[in-house]
């Protein structure tokens, strides 16, 4: 029987929670948000206690995140497994728990020091989104039998209304590891010592850590006392300093990346020069708001404007705005102390990176990168390798909770990460690193031509992603460019490069490789290579979406501009080769080739100097081509197998998704047999076929590829010496025997055994 005098206010509870959620998105700090929610729920239900437990997905535990009525020191301390105590039961049963006398329930679990022994009435509901556990909302009261059915309904409704806001809060916490996420992650982070990740870009690094997203801390931070010391003059100086730093960064990017034409920071400059932006901040300051707070207020306003835009390119500006604001705010401090560059010299830990982020980080001379999502054949990884930034991918989100400036050691060659490495580990690695430097000097021994032990020539071509790699490719005696990933200039800019801009970029490639074959692959965007400035609607399955040649054929202007730029730039080239990516049918190939013919006619008509007879080739990346390979081989001039995508599509494994990395198996019998079949069909028609995916530099696969008849390999320049050495130590009969054993194996286990046996016994380097 419920006997109580209480002033319940269920309707207002829901309205107020709605307001709170809005408040959270606008400005509030996460801890405050949860705390204020607890206060509000307790208040409206006239409860003595309201607690919010969040479900820590990594530890699979509920953690007390906010409370009113229990000991505040218990926040972050009380943890329980699903099923443990009444709170844990709420999660497992997915039903509210309403107890008039909680201490009598055998499931009740008292947590020492929480102060909850006095509260007899207990009501809890699960907070969830779909099937996903978000947490548990609990109210308690001293009086027995205090809560009734209406309270249960109200608390349930409140929990469902809170779910999205709390989910957002959790996202923000994950982005802000310095903040409340310590509830979830710091205990796990403090136990981190050694992590085995996957190498995305090799190298050895010993440096302090920094979290990449931490710049958005400012978004969540409250005004501080120090803010009051700054004046309008400080604001103008901070803006000036920011502009100088960006100019410096921009010129560094221009040196390393001529193809970007330094457009990475355009948005930053535009905002910095935007009179309204400066004026709005100034007028807040003149009204008495402290300068840092004025910057935060106006920046938040811009961010919410950008974030709610229906246009992707405007939503992209949110990143720029956050980055810019973080820089301005840190430059207030820089008036007093000379703070170091944000990421320079550090091991950057990031949840997610865009290609342009890699370029920014490179321009700040980042020491290494740890990415907690992604795949080693993703384009961010490819770009990191091109920029020689060691990078490891490790699916360990608790890394994001590491304290700033934690000493780190990364052996990115094999993907090992040491947190707070011991002296012994450091010494071992320093010694190995010296040995590695000596090995890299062997690059000087590169021979101009490559052949097997028994004299069979194999041609080593370079893959070029960035123009800066051309120099190394020439130095390492690459026999030409086997693949120029022409999308990189498109990816790192904020709008489509014009035909003339593309012409200048391609000219540099032909000039660097006079009299050598150069293969330009036409635009291969989509999938994990998203152009921020095309307003393509987000695709739920981008790897199967409007990717690559499909995009080019749907955008003939963009396609033809590119082809004309290539034909003009290669006017004097010895062998100009144009290659279409992701061709799925003969019809598609013919349609793409038709555009080349149209461009040739047009250039002819206007008497523009151009290459008159490019070779036209196809990238083999889709299994659909296997069945039509004979007919396709009769029509195309040459082929290059893109094994990165061929494996992805053959096995239906997203190459960028670390969670399914174990399924990404180039040694799958179907992949190996597919490669052999393509090679045979091309050879039958007397057409060249090369390999240009990552398999081409993997020492375990090179003998197989030679064994099935591949005589051209396209590889990133840094791998040229090791690949040459492997081939020189190989004889054709050995390679052919190895290949035929692999081709007769029908299970993954057998192919793996054959590979392991071969590599452990052979003299491969
Ligand atoms: C491939 O798919 O193997 C390839 C070389 O193309 P990209 O990695 O650029 O998709
Ligand atoms: Mg590909």
XYZ file of C-alpha atoms and ligand atoms in Angstrom:
776
model
C 0.000 0.000 0.000
C 1.496 3.308 -1.053
C 1.393 5.906 1.667
C 3.257 9.022 0.946
C 2.789 12.671 0.394
C 4.721 13.648 -2.601
C 4.473 16.154 -5.251
C 5.075 14.265 -8.461
C 5.402 16.223 -11.644
C 5.583 13.650 -14.411
C 4.638 15.840 -17.343
C 7.151 18.540 -16.558
C 9.782 15.904 -16.035
C 9.523 14.937 -19.684
C 9.486 18.542 -20.926
C 12.494 19.435 -18.857
C 14.434 16.426 -20.026
C 13.708 17.488 -23.611
C 15.196 20.886 -22.809
C 18.201 19.344 -21.175
C 18.981 17.351 -24.275
C 18.920 20.532 -26.333
C 21.143 22.208 -23.797
C 23.613 19.393 -24.032
C 24.004 19.683 -27.780
C 24.445 23.401 -27.523
C 27.008 23.758 -24.844
C 26.878 21.884 -21.621
C 29.667 19.793 -20.241
C 28.849 16.113 -20.190
C 29.373 15.502 -16.516
C 27.145 18.465 -15.729
C 24.560 17.253 -18.158
C 24.247 13.868 -16.510
C 24.364 15.392 -13.057
C 21.680 17.935 -13.857
C 19.536 15.218 -15.360
C 19.826 13.217 -12.144
C 18.869 16.280 -10.096
C 15.913 16.970 -12.304
C 14.569 13.401 -12.250
C 14.979 13.205 -8.466
C 13.259 16.516 -8.107
C 10.261 15.697 -10.296
C 9.714 12.287 -8.698
C 10.413 13.650 -5.223
C 12.964 10.880 -4.872
C 15.826 10.947 -2.390
C 18.224 9.435 -4.882
C 18.588 9.465 -8.624
C 21.548 7.736 -10.229
C 22.575 7.231 -13.833
C 24.672 4.217 -14.710
C 26.280 4.040 -18.137
C 27.125 0.827 -19.871
C 30.838 0.660 -20.682
C 30.897 -1.286 -23.947
C 34.545 -2.236 -23.696
C 34.576 -3.421 -20.097
C 30.976 -4.704 -20.417
C 30.147 -3.144 -17.066
C 27.702 -0.610 -15.738
C 29.461 2.371 -14.216
C 27.916 4.973 -11.952
C 28.178 8.181 -14.014
C 26.092 10.654 -11.987
C 24.138 10.653 -8.768
C 22.185 12.845 -6.461
C 21.648 11.380 -3.023
C 24.469 8.806 -3.027
C 28.057 9.574 -2.104
C 29.445 11.660 -5.025
C 32.825 9.956 -4.581
C 31.189 6.746 -5.748
C 30.880 8.181 -9.288
C 33.193 6.212 -11.546
C 33.847 3.760 -8.710
C 30.702 1.674 -8.525
C 30.846 -0.831 -11.350
C 28.800 -3.949 -11.869
C 28.409 -6.642 -14.461
C 25.074 -7.164 -16.225
C 23.005 -9.345 -13.910
C 24.817 -8.162 -10.797
C 22.678 -6.426 -8.158
C 19.271 -4.909 -8.898
C 20.824 -2.441 -11.316
C 22.584 -5.174 -13.278
C 19.348 -7.214 -13.343
C 17.511 -4.292 -14.912
C 19.870 -4.487 -17.846
C 19.645 -8.243 -18.308
C 15.902 -8.593 -17.782
C 15.174 -5.504 -19.860
C 12.320 -4.822 -17.467
C 11.902 -2.138 -14.799
C 12.685 -3.299 -11.277
C 10.396 -1.818 -8.621
C 11.075 -2.893 -5.039
C 9.224 -1.563 -2.001
C 11.865 -2.983 0.303
C 15.048 -3.418 -1.658
C 17.239 -4.736 1.166
C 15.018 -7.837 1.405
C 15.531 -8.736 -2.227
C 18.320 -11.341 -2.486
C 19.535 -9.649 -5.666
C 20.168 -6.391 -3.826
C 23.837 -5.608 -3.627
C 25.115 -2.958 -1.277
C 28.197 -1.091 -2.378
C 30.436 -0.087 0.494
C 30.715 3.676 0.849
C 27.827 4.456 -1.520
C 25.511 5.453 1.301
C 22.565 3.633 -0.221
C 21.739 1.404 2.778
C 19.096 3.828 4.013
C 16.982 3.738 0.877
C 14.368 1.044 0.922
C 12.330 1.889 -2.171
C 14.079 1.167 -5.413
C 12.970 1.741 -9.007
C 15.173 1.234 -12.029
C 14.675 1.224 -15.796
C 16.971 0.283 -18.623
C 18.166 3.045 -20.947
C 18.517 1.618 -24.425
C 18.489 2.435 -28.081
C 17.128 -0.421 -30.097
C 18.889 -3.519 -28.890
C 21.787 -1.504 -27.606
C 22.381 -1.047 -23.881
C 23.111 2.515 -22.914
C 22.677 2.312 -19.165
C 20.257 2.222 -16.251
C 18.324 5.019 -14.580
C 17.595 4.496 -10.885
C 15.539 6.354 -8.286
C 15.481 5.473 -4.586
C 13.622 6.642 -1.507
C 13.975 6.117 2.228
C 10.310 5.357 2.656
C 9.170 1.798 1.888
C 6.793 1.147 -1.033
C 7.299 4.642 -2.276
C 7.135 4.190 -6.065
C 3.984 3.191 -7.920
C 3.053 2.167 -11.472
C 2.745 5.735 -12.654
C 6.300 6.392 -11.493
C 7.442 3.335 -13.401
C 5.815 4.614 -16.566
C 7.198 8.104 -16.087
C 10.706 6.844 -15.462
C 10.516 4.590 -18.506
C 9.371 7.467 -20.680
C 12.122 9.661 -19.244
C 14.720 6.977 -19.954
C 13.612 6.600 -23.533
C 13.699 10.352 -24.013
C 17.121 10.494 -22.460
C 18.519 7.652 -24.549
C 19.498 9.756 -27.550
C 20.916 12.551 -25.457
C 22.922 10.111 -23.381
C 24.080 8.336 -26.524
C 25.270 11.716 -27.828
C 26.870 12.390 -24.484
C 28.695 9.132 -24.750
C 29.879 10.029 -28.251
C 31.129 13.336 -26.936
C 32.798 11.562 -24.059
C 34.497 9.272 -26.502
C 35.654 12.314 -28.427
C 36.734 13.943 -25.222
C 38.805 11.434 -23.359
C 39.993 14.061 -20.935
C 36.417 14.506 -19.791
C 33.869 12.128 -18.430
C 35.041 9.235 -20.533
C 37.514 8.638 -17.795
C 34.544 6.947 -16.161
C 34.585 4.461 -18.962
C 38.082 4.285 -20.117
C 40.757 5.483 -17.777
C 40.879 2.372 -15.714
C 41.306 0.309 -18.867
C 43.783 2.854 -20.220
C 45.878 2.818 -17.087
C 46.375 -0.913 -17.557
C 47.589 -0.587 -21.111
C 51.151 -1.720 -21.578
C 51.441 -3.562 -24.843
C 49.131 -3.630 -27.818
C 49.390 -5.734 -30.891
C 47.977 -3.791 -33.803
C 48.345 -4.055 -37.544
C 51.069 -2.240 -39.390
C 49.596 0.287 -41.791
C 52.811 2.179 -42.497
C 56.184 0.979 -41.274
C 58.791 2.659 -39.099
C 59.975 2.981 -35.550
C 58.909 5.806 -33.247
C 59.575 6.774 -29.683
C 57.625 9.856 -28.651
C 54.961 11.254 -26.359
C 51.306 10.722 -27.160
C 48.562 13.168 -27.967
C 44.894 12.568 -28.737
C 43.881 13.922 -32.112
C 40.340 14.958 -31.243
C 41.350 16.700 -28.099
C 41.114 20.061 -29.779
C 37.390 19.901 -29.341
C 37.909 20.000 -25.585
C 37.362 23.692 -25.883
C 33.807 23.010 -27.023
C 33.005 21.415 -23.718
C 35.096 23.513 -21.411
C 33.578 25.981 -18.987
C 34.867 29.540 -18.643
C 37.940 29.567 -16.415
C 39.281 32.228 -14.086
C 42.311 32.702 -16.316
C 39.981 33.817 -19.143
C 39.260 37.049 -17.291
C 42.867 38.196 -17.716
C 42.574 38.505 -21.485
C 41.501 41.618 -23.375
C 40.414 42.535 -26.884
C 44.065 43.208 -27.695
C 44.933 39.646 -26.723
C 42.178 38.385 -29.011
C 43.544 40.281 -32.012
C 47.025 39.019 -31.261
C 45.769 35.449 -30.955
C 44.080 35.790 -34.357
C 47.256 37.219 -35.872
C 49.357 34.429 -34.386
C 46.933 31.838 -35.721
C 47.114 33.346 -39.184
C 50.931 33.310 -39.113
C 51.003 29.689 -37.983
C 48.575 28.644 -40.689
C 50.639 30.434 -43.320
C 53.725 28.623 -42.086
C 51.897 25.283 -42.167
C 50.594 26.027 -45.612
C 54.036 26.701 -47.024
C 55.309 23.480 -45.469
C 52.469 21.553 -47.088
C 53.186 23.224 -50.422
C 56.790 22.026 -50.281
C 55.892 18.443 -49.519
C 52.731 18.282 -51.556
C 52.824 20.414 -54.674
C 49.630 18.786 -55.944
C 47.582 20.056 -53.042
C 48.292 23.629 -54.177
C 48.114 24.424 -50.476
C 44.381 24.371 -50.435
C 44.034 22.423 -47.241
C 43.719 25.480 -45.060
C 41.514 27.542 -47.356
C 38.495 27.208 -45.119
C 40.531 28.264 -42.087
C 41.682 31.416 -43.820
C 38.225 32.193 -45.075
C 36.745 31.988 -41.608
C 39.600 33.954 -40.122
C 39.029 36.670 -42.689
C 35.282 36.590 -42.288
C 34.407 40.012 -40.928
C 31.211 38.776 -39.356
C 33.049 36.105 -37.421
C 35.549 38.601 -36.014
C 32.883 41.242 -35.475
C 30.587 38.910 -33.544
C 33.406 37.922 -31.225
C 34.483 41.525 -30.742
C 31.001 42.670 -29.863
C 30.670 39.929 -27.236
C 33.968 41.064 -25.754
C 32.816 44.679 -25.746
C 29.728 43.601 -23.823
C 31.964 42.182 -21.090
C 32.302 38.537 -22.137
C 35.869 37.284 -21.701
C 37.690 36.911 -25.048
C 38.126 33.094 -24.895
C 34.465 32.654 -23.967
C 33.431 35.020 -26.785
C 35.402 32.877 -29.234
C 33.715 29.752 -27.880
C 30.208 31.244 -28.104
C 30.592 32.381 -31.699
C 32.404 29.217 -32.780
C 29.637 27.045 -31.317
C 27.106 29.077 -33.229
C 28.984 28.556 -36.509
C 29.477 24.888 -35.768
C 25.819 24.271 -35.137
C 25.027 26.142 -38.351
C 27.469 24.065 -40.388
C 26.477 20.847 -38.677
C 22.827 21.270 -39.537
C 23.464 22.054 -43.190
C 22.006 19.591 -45.680
C 25.185 19.979 -47.730
C 28.046 17.679 -46.996
C 30.720 20.216 -47.953
C 29.337 22.612 -45.340
C 29.112 19.921 -42.687
C 32.778 19.249 -43.444
C 33.513 22.786 -42.269
C 32.688 21.705 -38.737
C 36.121 20.053 -38.604
C 37.811 23.171 -39.927
C 35.952 25.354 -37.479
C 36.872 23.123 -34.554
C 40.470 23.007 -35.648
C 40.641 26.769 -36.152
C 38.970 27.604 -32.842
C 41.255 25.212 -30.998
C 44.217 27.016 -32.515
C 42.940 30.482 -31.612
C 42.208 29.437 -28.043
C 45.579 27.822 -27.576
C 47.136 31.004 -28.921
C 45.702 32.985 -26.035
C 47.943 30.846 -23.886
C 50.771 31.151 -26.323
C 50.881 34.855 -25.487
C 52.292 33.752 -22.154
C 54.081 30.514 -22.932
C 55.552 29.251 -26.120
C 53.427 26.159 -26.549
C 54.766 23.523 -28.927
C 52.988 22.653 -32.181
C 49.850 20.692 -31.363
C 50.814 17.353 -32.882
C 54.393 17.954 -34.005
C 56.812 15.277 -32.811
C 54.035 13.323 -31.104
C 52.437 9.934 -31.569
C 48.913 10.946 -32.487
C 46.105 8.650 -31.388
C 42.912 9.099 -33.384
C 39.549 7.425 -33.710
C 39.174 8.369 -37.336
C 41.162 10.344 -39.894
C 40.444 11.767 -43.309
C 43.159 11.922 -45.979
C 43.370 15.683 -45.434
C 43.993 15.067 -41.706
C 47.027 12.970 -42.612
C 48.331 15.847 -44.689
C 47.809 18.317 -41.881
C 49.546 15.985 -39.468
C 52.406 15.514 -41.924
C 52.754 19.266 -42.212
C 53.120 19.455 -38.442
C 55.788 16.717 -38.568
C 53.868 14.219 -36.528
C 56.072 11.342 -35.307
C 53.586 8.491 -35.741
C 49.885 7.688 -35.828
C 47.760 5.133 -34.018
C 44.329 4.749 -35.512
C 41.699 2.902 -33.506
C 39.625 2.052 -36.573
C 40.243 1.445 -40.264
C 42.083 -1.087 -42.368
C 45.647 -1.370 -43.566
C 44.683 -1.245 -47.213
C 42.479 1.820 -46.720
C 43.577 4.962 -48.483
C 44.444 6.735 -45.258
C 47.010 3.975 -44.680
C 48.264 4.265 -48.239
C 48.688 8.009 -47.787
C 50.536 7.554 -44.482
C 52.969 5.247 -46.260
C 53.460 7.800 -49.022
C 54.203 10.460 -46.431
C 56.492 8.054 -44.518
C 54.518 8.423 -41.325
C 54.630 5.249 -39.222
C 51.082 4.148 -38.544
C 49.495 1.271 -36.645
C 45.820 0.335 -36.607
C 44.617 -1.090 -33.309
C 40.974 -1.669 -32.430
C 41.497 -0.521 -28.837
C 39.375 2.570 -28.049
C 40.811 2.797 -24.531
C 43.942 4.208 -26.153
C 41.929 7.390 -26.599
C 41.802 7.746 -22.824
C 45.563 7.739 -22.355
C 46.736 10.819 -20.491
C 48.309 13.507 -22.624
C 52.049 13.062 -23.197
C 52.215 9.373 -22.277
C 55.572 7.926 -23.442
C 54.966 5.589 -26.376
C 57.040 3.289 -28.479
C 55.735 2.080 -31.813
C 57.300 -0.632 -33.871
C 55.092 0.099 -36.842
C 56.894 -2.442 -39.027
C 55.101 -5.198 -37.190
C 52.329 -3.222 -35.507
C 53.504 -3.353 -31.893
C 52.708 -0.513 -29.519
C 54.301 -0.131 -26.084
C 52.724 2.269 -23.606
C 55.183 3.658 -21.047
C 57.926 1.334 -22.387
C 60.492 0.069 -19.913
C 64.210 0.880 -20.278
C 64.892 -2.665 -21.465
C 62.302 -2.396 -24.259
C 63.646 1.003 -25.273
C 67.212 -0.243 -25.451
C 66.285 -3.265 -27.575
C 64.429 -1.087 -30.003
C 67.132 1.553 -30.256
C 69.575 -1.196 -31.251
C 67.192 -2.642 -33.824
C 66.498 0.778 -35.197
C 70.184 1.387 -35.831
C 70.370 -1.939 -37.677
C 67.373 -0.894 -39.746
C 69.024 2.360 -40.822
C 71.992 0.358 -42.121
C 69.621 -1.892 -44.134
C 67.944 1.057 -45.756
C 71.347 2.207 -47.066
C 71.323 -0.946 -49.186
C 68.955 0.982 -51.416
C 72.093 2.327 -53.086
C 72.798 -1.186 -54.405
C 69.691 -1.175 -56.568
C 70.290 -2.717 -60.017
C 68.868 -1.004 -63.129
C 67.079 -4.215 -64.179
C 65.619 -7.098 -62.213
C 65.808 -10.772 -63.104
C 65.407 -14.114 -61.409
C 68.436 -16.239 -60.568
C 67.974 -18.017 -63.899
C 67.744 -14.825 -65.918
C 63.968 -14.284 -66.336
C 63.345 -10.514 -66.455
C 60.736 -8.988 -64.144
C 59.870 -5.308 -64.516
C 59.515 -3.248 -61.365
C 57.346 -0.186 -61.754
C 56.494 2.444 -59.159
C 53.119 3.239 -57.706
C 52.873 6.979 -57.204
C 50.333 8.517 -54.869
C 52.014 11.868 -54.284
C 54.331 13.750 -56.598
C 56.915 13.843 -53.821
C 57.472 10.092 -54.341
C 58.704 10.500 -57.913
C 62.177 11.406 -56.775
C 62.575 8.232 -54.707
C 61.126 6.153 -57.537
C 63.759 7.507 -59.945
C 66.539 7.083 -57.430
C 65.498 3.472 -56.889
C 65.547 2.895 -60.647
C 61.854 2.209 -61.140
C 61.278 1.252 -64.786
C 58.306 3.567 -65.049
C 55.062 4.398 -63.273
C 52.765 1.374 -63.127
C 49.978 3.194 -61.331
C 49.438 6.860 -60.610
C 46.527 7.180 -58.210
C 45.160 10.319 -59.825
C 42.514 10.814 -57.154
C 44.926 12.064 -54.523
C 45.034 15.654 -55.863
C 41.236 15.533 -55.873
C 41.101 14.188 -52.335
C 43.294 16.732 -50.664
C 41.674 19.813 -52.073
C 38.459 21.605 -51.363
C 37.163 21.636 -54.943
C 37.710 19.881 -58.280
C 41.070 20.754 -59.812
C 40.628 22.354 -63.221
C 41.879 20.729 -66.421
C 44.851 23.082 -66.423
C 45.721 22.309 -62.785
C 45.564 18.606 -63.557
C 47.671 19.116 -66.668
C 50.426 20.694 -64.524
C 50.322 17.790 -62.078
C 50.509 15.114 -64.798
C 53.290 17.021 -66.558
C 55.471 16.605 -63.499
C 55.054 12.842 -63.698
C 55.925 12.603 -67.379
C 58.878 14.968 -66.884
C 60.192 12.842 -64.013
C 60.015 9.641 -66.114
C 61.181 10.637 -69.592
C 61.092 7.743 -72.071
C 59.560 5.403 -69.531
C 56.035 4.040 -69.520
C 53.657 6.008 -67.318
C 50.225 4.638 -66.433
C 47.675 7.145 -65.240
C 44.677 5.587 -63.612
C 41.538 7.662 -64.064
C 39.717 8.997 -61.028
C 39.033 6.280 -58.477
C 36.969 7.962 -55.796
C 34.166 6.695 -53.630
C 34.472 3.851 -51.150
C 36.794 5.176 -48.476
C 37.933 8.023 -50.750
C 35.264 10.638 -50.290
C 35.457 14.070 -51.883
C 34.133 16.537 -49.369
C 33.016 18.904 -52.102
C 30.787 16.592 -54.134
C 27.386 16.678 -52.656
C 26.860 13.004 -53.053
C 24.332 11.656 -50.623
C 25.850 9.328 -48.083
C 25.742 5.750 -49.256
C 25.025 2.975 -46.805
C 27.377 0.710 -48.729
C 29.989 2.996 -50.258
C 32.346 0.217 -51.354
C 29.493 -1.098 -53.495
C 28.217 2.321 -54.440
C 28.907 5.053 -56.974
C 32.627 4.351 -56.901
C 35.436 4.741 -59.299
C 34.647 4.339 -63.027
C 30.943 4.491 -62.170
C 31.431 8.012 -60.815
C 33.413 9.013 -63.932
C 30.809 7.661 -66.329
C 28.041 9.442 -64.401
C 30.064 12.674 -64.478
C 31.333 12.813 -68.066
C 32.543 16.419 -67.763
C 34.823 15.581 -64.872
C 35.951 12.413 -66.682
C 36.708 14.081 -69.997
C 38.489 17.018 -68.375
C 40.786 14.530 -66.739
C 41.403 12.537 -69.908
C 42.195 15.696 -71.879
C 44.602 16.843 -69.176
C 46.377 13.463 -69.344
C 46.547 13.402 -73.148
C 47.914 16.955 -73.254
C 50.421 16.430 -70.457
C 51.708 13.250 -72.099
C 52.077 14.841 -75.550
C 55.768 13.968 -75.731
C 55.698 10.883 -73.524
C 57.180 7.707 -74.954
C 54.460 5.383 -73.726
C 51.291 6.914 -72.333
C 48.908 4.492 -70.749
C 45.431 5.279 -69.439
C 43.842 2.745 -67.137
C 40.243 2.477 -65.911
C 39.620 1.262 -62.364
C 36.874 -1.099 -61.191
C 35.674 -2.194 -64.612
C 32.870 -4.727 -64.212
C 31.909 -5.471 -67.810
C 33.052 -5.166 -71.411
C 30.265 -2.631 -71.990
C 31.666 -0.405 -69.248
C 35.152 -0.660 -70.713
C 33.850 0.278 -74.169
C 31.928 3.233 -72.778
C 34.983 4.518 -70.926
C 37.179 4.032 -73.991
C 34.633 5.925 -76.056
C 35.255 8.990 -73.860
C 38.984 8.755 -74.584
C 38.232 8.660 -78.295
C 35.990 11.706 -78.009
C 38.734 13.605 -76.197
C 41.314 12.629 -78.813
C 38.990 13.919 -81.548
C 38.348 17.145 -79.738
C 42.039 17.852 -79.083
C 42.731 17.027 -82.716
C 40.043 19.439 -83.848
C 41.371 22.342 -81.812
C 44.992 21.492 -82.684
C 46.031 21.155 -79.056
C 49.308 19.237 -78.665
C 48.527 15.814 -77.204
C 49.532 12.171 -77.270
C 47.826 10.648 -80.304
C 47.699 6.975 -79.367
C 47.550 6.131 -75.685
C 47.414 2.482 -74.669
C 44.129 1.825 -72.895
C 44.065 -0.657 -70.059
C 41.804 -2.105 -67.411
C 42.245 -2.696 -63.730
C 41.012 -6.097 -62.725
C 39.414 -5.665 -59.321
C 36.028 -7.338 -59.583
C 35.269 -11.061 -59.708
C 32.622 -10.358 -62.374
C 35.433 -9.965 -64.904
C 36.723 -13.504 -64.411
C 34.080 -15.063 -66.644
C 34.555 -12.571 -69.483
C 38.299 -12.282 -69.217
C 39.031 -13.888 -72.625
C 36.822 -11.437 -74.518
C 38.029 -8.469 -72.463
C 41.632 -9.467 -73.102
C 40.940 -9.300 -76.815
C 39.855 -5.671 -76.499
C 41.994 -3.938 -73.870
C 45.671 -3.113 -74.427
C 46.887 -4.139 -70.982
C 45.733 -5.183 -67.517
C 46.736 -4.504 -63.975
C 45.253 -6.522 -61.146
C 44.378 -4.371 -58.159
C 44.631 -7.050 -55.527
C 43.499 -4.738 -52.707
C 40.060 -4.518 -54.222
C 40.139 -7.922 -55.895
C 40.463 -9.557 -52.464
C 37.841 -7.217 -50.999
C 35.231 -8.013 -53.634
C 36.102 -11.663 -54.105
C 35.702 -12.338 -50.384
C 33.115 -9.641 -49.561
C 35.336 -8.126 -46.887
C 35.461 -4.380 -46.410
C 39.163 -3.572 -46.715
C 38.784 -0.582 -44.389
C 37.104 -2.451 -41.585
C 39.499 -3.682 -38.949
C 36.793 -5.821 -37.375
C 36.696 -8.137 -40.365
C 40.433 -7.981 -41.089
C 40.798 -11.689 -40.336
C 38.555 -12.465 -43.316
C 40.705 -10.428 -45.661
C 42.842 -13.316 -46.886
C 44.853 -12.919 -50.084
C 45.830 -16.570 -49.627
C 42.227 -17.718 -50.120
C 42.268 -20.447 -52.808
C 39.687 -18.572 -54.909
C 41.814 -15.432 -54.889
C 44.939 -17.342 -55.912
C 43.165 -19.304 -58.630
C 41.446 -16.134 -59.851
C 44.805 -14.390 -60.229
C 46.199 -17.326 -62.195
C 43.179 -17.416 -64.472
C 43.373 -13.711 -65.275
C 47.085 -13.978 -66.000
C 46.549 -16.947 -68.351
C 43.766 -15.188 -70.261
C 45.842 -12.041 -70.777
C 48.898 -14.040 -71.825
C 46.766 -16.011 -74.269
C 45.964 -12.772 -76.097
C 49.568 -11.557 -75.778
C 48.516 -8.740 -73.436
C 50.594 -7.482 -70.533
C 49.235 -8.115 -67.075
C 50.757 -6.666 -63.924
C 49.912 -6.646 -60.227
C 49.470 -3.323 -58.495
C 47.898 -4.117 -55.121
C 49.736 -4.608 -51.842
C 50.339 -8.293 -52.640
C 52.957 -7.199 -55.173
C 55.444 -6.287 -52.446
C 54.650 -9.055 -50.011
C 57.567 -11.397 -49.948
C 55.412 -14.485 -49.454
C 53.390 -13.767 -52.602
C 56.086 -12.589 -55.017
C 57.234 -16.172 -55.848
C 53.620 -17.192 -56.407
C 53.015 -14.251 -58.755
C 56.186 -14.998 -60.742
C 55.191 -18.663 -60.739
C 51.817 -17.955 -62.411
C 53.469 -15.861 -65.100
C 53.388 -12.274 -63.814
C 56.387 -10.324 -65.149
C 55.475 -6.791 -64.122
C 54.986 -5.637 -60.532
C 53.907 -2.146 -59.498
C 54.948 -1.272 -55.981
C 55.352 1.739 -53.720
C 58.920 3.062 -54.251
C 60.159 2.231 -50.755
C 59.623 -1.474 -51.454
C 61.657 -1.565 -54.665
C 64.932 -2.757 -53.028
C 63.408 -5.593 -51.018
C 61.284 -6.814 -53.926
C 64.280 -6.761 -56.271
C 66.331 -8.718 -53.784
C 63.612 -11.342 -53.417
C 63.275 -11.824 -57.158
C 67.038 -12.056 -57.675
C 67.199 -14.865 -55.123
C 64.438 -16.846 -56.814
C 64.594 -19.394 -59.615
C 61.731 -19.870 -62.031
C 61.245 -23.638 -61.395
C 61.025 -22.997 -57.643
C 58.466 -20.229 -58.181
C 56.414 -22.369 -60.557
C 56.429 -25.339 -58.221
C 55.344 -23.106 -55.313
C 52.538 -21.634 -57.438
C 51.269 -24.999 -58.601
C 51.206 -26.343 -55.046
C 49.210 -23.292 -53.936
C 46.822 -23.602 -56.863
C 46.063 -27.212 -56.085
C 45.179 -26.418 -52.457
C 41.493 -25.973 -51.777
C 41.446 -24.757 -48.182
C 42.803 -21.677 -46.490
C 44.558 -23.855 -43.956
C 46.497 -25.659 -46.681
C 47.498 -22.505 -48.544
C 48.654 -20.959 -45.275
C 50.711 -24.061 -44.447
C 52.330 -24.059 -47.873
C 53.171 -20.362 -47.549
C 54.538 -20.758 -44.034
C 56.672 -23.729 -45.036
C 58.011 -21.957 -48.055
C 58.870 -18.696 -46.314
C 60.508 -20.412 -43.345
C 62.726 -22.582 -45.543
C 63.508 -20.244 -48.379
C 66.140 -17.574 -48.581
C 63.567 -14.805 -48.914
C 64.690 -11.534 -47.424
C 43.919 -2.085 -55.678
O 42.700 -2.121 -55.475
O 44.685 -3.056 -55.486
C 44.553 -0.850 -56.156
C 45.814 -0.807 -56.496
O 43.762 0.253 -56.167
P 43.462 1.115 -54.828
O 44.269 0.522 -53.710
O 43.842 2.520 -55.115
O 41.999 0.920 -54.684
Mg 41.449 -0.488 -56.224
